[in-house]
PDB file of C-alpha atoms in Angstrom:
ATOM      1  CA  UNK A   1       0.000   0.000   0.000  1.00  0.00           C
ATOM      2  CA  UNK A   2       1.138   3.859   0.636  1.00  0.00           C
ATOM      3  CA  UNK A   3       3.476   4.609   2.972  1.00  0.00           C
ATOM      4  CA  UNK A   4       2.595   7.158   4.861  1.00  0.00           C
ATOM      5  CA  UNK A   5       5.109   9.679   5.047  1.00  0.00           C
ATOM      6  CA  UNK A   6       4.308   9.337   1.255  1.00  0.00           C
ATOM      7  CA  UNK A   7       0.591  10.088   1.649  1.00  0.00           C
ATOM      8  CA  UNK A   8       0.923  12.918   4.192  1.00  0.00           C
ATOM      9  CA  UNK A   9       3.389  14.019   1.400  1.00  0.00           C
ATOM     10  CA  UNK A  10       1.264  14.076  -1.145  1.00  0.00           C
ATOM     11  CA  UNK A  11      -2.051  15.608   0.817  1.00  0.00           C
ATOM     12  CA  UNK A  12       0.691  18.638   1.714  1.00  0.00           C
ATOM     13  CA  UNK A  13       1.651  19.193  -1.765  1.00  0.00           C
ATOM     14  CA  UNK A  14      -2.166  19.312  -3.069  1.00  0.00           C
ATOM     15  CA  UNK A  15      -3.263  21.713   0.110  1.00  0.00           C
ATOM     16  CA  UNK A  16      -0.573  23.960  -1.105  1.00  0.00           C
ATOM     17  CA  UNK A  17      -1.632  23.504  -4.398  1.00  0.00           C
ATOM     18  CA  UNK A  18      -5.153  24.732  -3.729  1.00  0.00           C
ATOM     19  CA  UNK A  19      -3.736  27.307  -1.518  1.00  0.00           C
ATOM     20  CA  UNK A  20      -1.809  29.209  -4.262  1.00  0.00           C
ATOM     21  CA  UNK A  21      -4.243  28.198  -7.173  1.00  0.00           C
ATOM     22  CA  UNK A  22      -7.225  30.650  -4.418  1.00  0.00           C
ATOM     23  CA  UNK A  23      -4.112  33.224  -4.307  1.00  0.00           C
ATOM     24  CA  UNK A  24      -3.960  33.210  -7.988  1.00  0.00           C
ATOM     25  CA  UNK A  25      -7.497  33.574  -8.681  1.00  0.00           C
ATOM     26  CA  UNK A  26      -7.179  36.267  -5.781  1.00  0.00           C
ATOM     27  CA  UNK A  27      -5.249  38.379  -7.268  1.00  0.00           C
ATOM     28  CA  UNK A  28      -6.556  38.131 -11.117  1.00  0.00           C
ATOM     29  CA  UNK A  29     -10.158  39.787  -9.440  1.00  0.00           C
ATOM     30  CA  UNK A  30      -8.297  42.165  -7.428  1.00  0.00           C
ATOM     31  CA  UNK A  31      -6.817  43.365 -11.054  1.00  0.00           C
ATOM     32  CA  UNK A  32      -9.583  43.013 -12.887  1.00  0.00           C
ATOM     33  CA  UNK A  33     -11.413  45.221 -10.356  1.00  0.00           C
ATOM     34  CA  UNK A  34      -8.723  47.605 -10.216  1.00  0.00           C
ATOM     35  CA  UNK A  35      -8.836  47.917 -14.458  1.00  0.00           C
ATOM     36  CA  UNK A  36     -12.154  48.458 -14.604  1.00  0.00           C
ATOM     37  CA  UNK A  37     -12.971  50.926 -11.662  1.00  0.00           C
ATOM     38  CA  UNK A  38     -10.436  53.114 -13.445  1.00  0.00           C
ATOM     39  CA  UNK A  39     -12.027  52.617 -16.767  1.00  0.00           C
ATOM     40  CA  UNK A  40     -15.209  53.708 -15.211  1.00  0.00           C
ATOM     41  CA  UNK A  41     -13.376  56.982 -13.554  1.00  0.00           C
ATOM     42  CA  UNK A  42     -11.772  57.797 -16.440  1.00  0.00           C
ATOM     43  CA  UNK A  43     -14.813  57.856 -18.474  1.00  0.00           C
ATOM     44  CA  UNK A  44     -14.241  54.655 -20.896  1.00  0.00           C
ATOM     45  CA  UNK A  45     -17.615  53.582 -22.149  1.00  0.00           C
ATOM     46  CA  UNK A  46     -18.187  49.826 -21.278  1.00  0.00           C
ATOM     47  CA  UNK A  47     -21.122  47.882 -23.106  1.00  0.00           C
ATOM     48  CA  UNK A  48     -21.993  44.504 -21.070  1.00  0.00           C
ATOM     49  CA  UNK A  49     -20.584  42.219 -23.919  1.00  0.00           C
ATOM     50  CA  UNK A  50     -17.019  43.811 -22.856  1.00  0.00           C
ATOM     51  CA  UNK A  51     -18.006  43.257 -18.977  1.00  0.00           C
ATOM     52  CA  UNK A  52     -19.345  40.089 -19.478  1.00  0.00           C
ATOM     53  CA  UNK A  53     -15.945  39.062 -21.227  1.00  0.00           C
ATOM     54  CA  UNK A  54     -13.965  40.635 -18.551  1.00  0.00           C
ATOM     55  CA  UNK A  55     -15.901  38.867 -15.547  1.00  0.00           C
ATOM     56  CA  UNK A  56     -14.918  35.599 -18.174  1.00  0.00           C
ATOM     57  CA  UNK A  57     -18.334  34.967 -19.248  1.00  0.00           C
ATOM     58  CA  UNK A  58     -17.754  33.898 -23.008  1.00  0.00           C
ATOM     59  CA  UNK A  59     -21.056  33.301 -25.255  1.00  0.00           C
ATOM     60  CA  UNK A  60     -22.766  29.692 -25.835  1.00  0.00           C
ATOM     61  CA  UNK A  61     -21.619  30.033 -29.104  1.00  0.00           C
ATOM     62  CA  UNK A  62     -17.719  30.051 -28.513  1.00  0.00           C
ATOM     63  CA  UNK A  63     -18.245  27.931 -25.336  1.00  0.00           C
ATOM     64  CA  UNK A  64     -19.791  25.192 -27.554  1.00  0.00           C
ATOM     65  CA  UNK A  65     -16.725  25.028 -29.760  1.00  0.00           C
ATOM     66  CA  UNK A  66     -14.113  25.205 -27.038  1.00  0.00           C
ATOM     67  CA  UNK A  67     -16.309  22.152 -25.232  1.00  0.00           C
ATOM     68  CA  UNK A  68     -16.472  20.671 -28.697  1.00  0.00           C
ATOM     69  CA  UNK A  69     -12.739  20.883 -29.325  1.00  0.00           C
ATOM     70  CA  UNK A  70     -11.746  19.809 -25.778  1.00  0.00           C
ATOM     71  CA  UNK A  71     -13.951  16.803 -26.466  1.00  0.00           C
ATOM     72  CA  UNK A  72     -11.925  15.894 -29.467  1.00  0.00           C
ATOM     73  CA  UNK A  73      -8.826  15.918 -27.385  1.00  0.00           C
ATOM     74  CA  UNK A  74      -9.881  14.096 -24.834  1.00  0.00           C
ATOM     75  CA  UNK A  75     -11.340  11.472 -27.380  1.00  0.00           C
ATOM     76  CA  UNK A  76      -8.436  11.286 -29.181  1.00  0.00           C
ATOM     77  CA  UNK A  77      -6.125  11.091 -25.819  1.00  0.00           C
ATOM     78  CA  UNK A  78      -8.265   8.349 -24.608  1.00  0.00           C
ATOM     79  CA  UNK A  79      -7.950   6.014 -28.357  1.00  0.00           C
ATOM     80  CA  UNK A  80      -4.121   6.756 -28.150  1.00  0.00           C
ATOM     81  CA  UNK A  81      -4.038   5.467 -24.277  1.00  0.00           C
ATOM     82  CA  UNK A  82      -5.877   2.102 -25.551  1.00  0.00           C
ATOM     83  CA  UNK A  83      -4.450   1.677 -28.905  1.00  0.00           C
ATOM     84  CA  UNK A  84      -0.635   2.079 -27.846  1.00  0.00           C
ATOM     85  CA  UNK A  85      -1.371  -0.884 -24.957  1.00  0.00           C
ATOM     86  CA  UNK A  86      -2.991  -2.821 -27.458  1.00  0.00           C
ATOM     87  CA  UNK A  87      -0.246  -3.064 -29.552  1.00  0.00           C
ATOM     88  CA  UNK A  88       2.765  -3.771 -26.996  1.00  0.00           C
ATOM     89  CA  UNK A  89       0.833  -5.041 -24.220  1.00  0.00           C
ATOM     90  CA  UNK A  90      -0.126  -8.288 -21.816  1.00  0.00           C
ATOM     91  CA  UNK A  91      -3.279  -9.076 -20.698  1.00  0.00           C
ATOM     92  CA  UNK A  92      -3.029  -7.378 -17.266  1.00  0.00           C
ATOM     93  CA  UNK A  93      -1.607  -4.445 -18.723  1.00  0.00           C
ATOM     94  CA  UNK A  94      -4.215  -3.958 -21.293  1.00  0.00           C
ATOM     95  CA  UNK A  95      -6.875  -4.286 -18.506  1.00  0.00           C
ATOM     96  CA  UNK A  96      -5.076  -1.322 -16.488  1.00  0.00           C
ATOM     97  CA  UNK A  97      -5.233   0.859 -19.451  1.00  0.00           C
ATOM     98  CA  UNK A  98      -8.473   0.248 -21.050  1.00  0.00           C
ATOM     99  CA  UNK A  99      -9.235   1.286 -17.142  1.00  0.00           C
ATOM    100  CA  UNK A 100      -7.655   4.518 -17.523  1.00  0.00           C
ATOM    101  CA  UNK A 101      -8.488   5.250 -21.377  1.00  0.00           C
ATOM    102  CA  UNK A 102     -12.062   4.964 -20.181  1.00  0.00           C
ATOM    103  CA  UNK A 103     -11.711   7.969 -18.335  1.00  0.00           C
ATOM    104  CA  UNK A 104     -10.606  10.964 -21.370  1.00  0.00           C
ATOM    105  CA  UNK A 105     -12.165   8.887 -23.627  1.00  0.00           C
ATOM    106  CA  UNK A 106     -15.794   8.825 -21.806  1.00  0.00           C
ATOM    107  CA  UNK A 107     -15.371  12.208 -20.968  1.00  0.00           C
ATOM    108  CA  UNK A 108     -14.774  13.627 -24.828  1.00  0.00           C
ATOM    109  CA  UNK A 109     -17.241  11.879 -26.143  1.00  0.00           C
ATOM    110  CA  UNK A 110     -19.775  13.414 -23.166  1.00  0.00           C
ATOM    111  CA  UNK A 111     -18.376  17.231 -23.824  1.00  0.00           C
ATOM    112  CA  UNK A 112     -18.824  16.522 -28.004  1.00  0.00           C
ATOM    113  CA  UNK A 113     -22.441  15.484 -27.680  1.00  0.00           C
ATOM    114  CA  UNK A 114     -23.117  18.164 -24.740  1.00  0.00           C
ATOM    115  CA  UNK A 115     -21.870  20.800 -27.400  1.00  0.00           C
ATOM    116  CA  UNK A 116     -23.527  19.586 -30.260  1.00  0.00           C
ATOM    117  CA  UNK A 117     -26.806  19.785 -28.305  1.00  0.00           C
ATOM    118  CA  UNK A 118     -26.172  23.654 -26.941  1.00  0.00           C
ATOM    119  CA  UNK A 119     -25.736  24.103 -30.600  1.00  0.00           C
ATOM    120  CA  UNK A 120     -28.939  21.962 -31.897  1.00  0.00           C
ATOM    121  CA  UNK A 121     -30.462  24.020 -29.105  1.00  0.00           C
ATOM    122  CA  UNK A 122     -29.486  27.507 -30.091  1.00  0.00           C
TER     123      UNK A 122
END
């Protein structure tokens, strides 16, 4: 099993992890709040498709093709995971990585169709 000095090891590393990924995030509104409060002083005209972008809303449309792309990768990472066991592998191993092809490969194929639909739907 894990040893665990390991384990304690790796719970540290993700708490910090999460710790300066909240910092990050953090900071990019304190910017963001910063840019646009001075915008607004100075007079800058600001139409809510150029605050929705800001705040990181981005329309169905270009959402659907981002989800739709992302899909593809994750399609394509999860054949490559399967096909490149399937050609060198044993039996065992080839059970371990259909196991963890499943995953990208389940997932694309969920974000392709989910897109397709917001789009079918539009």
């Amino acid at each position: 099993m894990l040893d665990a000095h390991f384990l304690g090891s790796v719970i540290t590393a993700l708490a910090i992890l999460i710790v300066l990924h909240q910092l990050i995030r953090l900071a990019m509104v304190a910017m963001l709040h910063r840019t646009l409060r001075q915008g607004l002083q100075a007079g800058v005209p600001l139409t809510v498709e150029q605050l929705d972008r800001a705040l990181g809303r981005v329309p169905a449309a270009e959402r659907a093709a981002a989800d739709r792309r992302n899909g593809w990768i994750l399609v394509a990472i999860g054949v490559a995971c399967g096909g490149s066991v399937a050609l060198q592998g044993t039996q065992e191993a080839m059970r371990v990585a259909a196991g963890a092809a499943l995953f990208p490969l389940l997932t694309g194929i969920a974000l392709v169709l989910l897109s397709l639909r917001a789009s079918r739907d539009r």
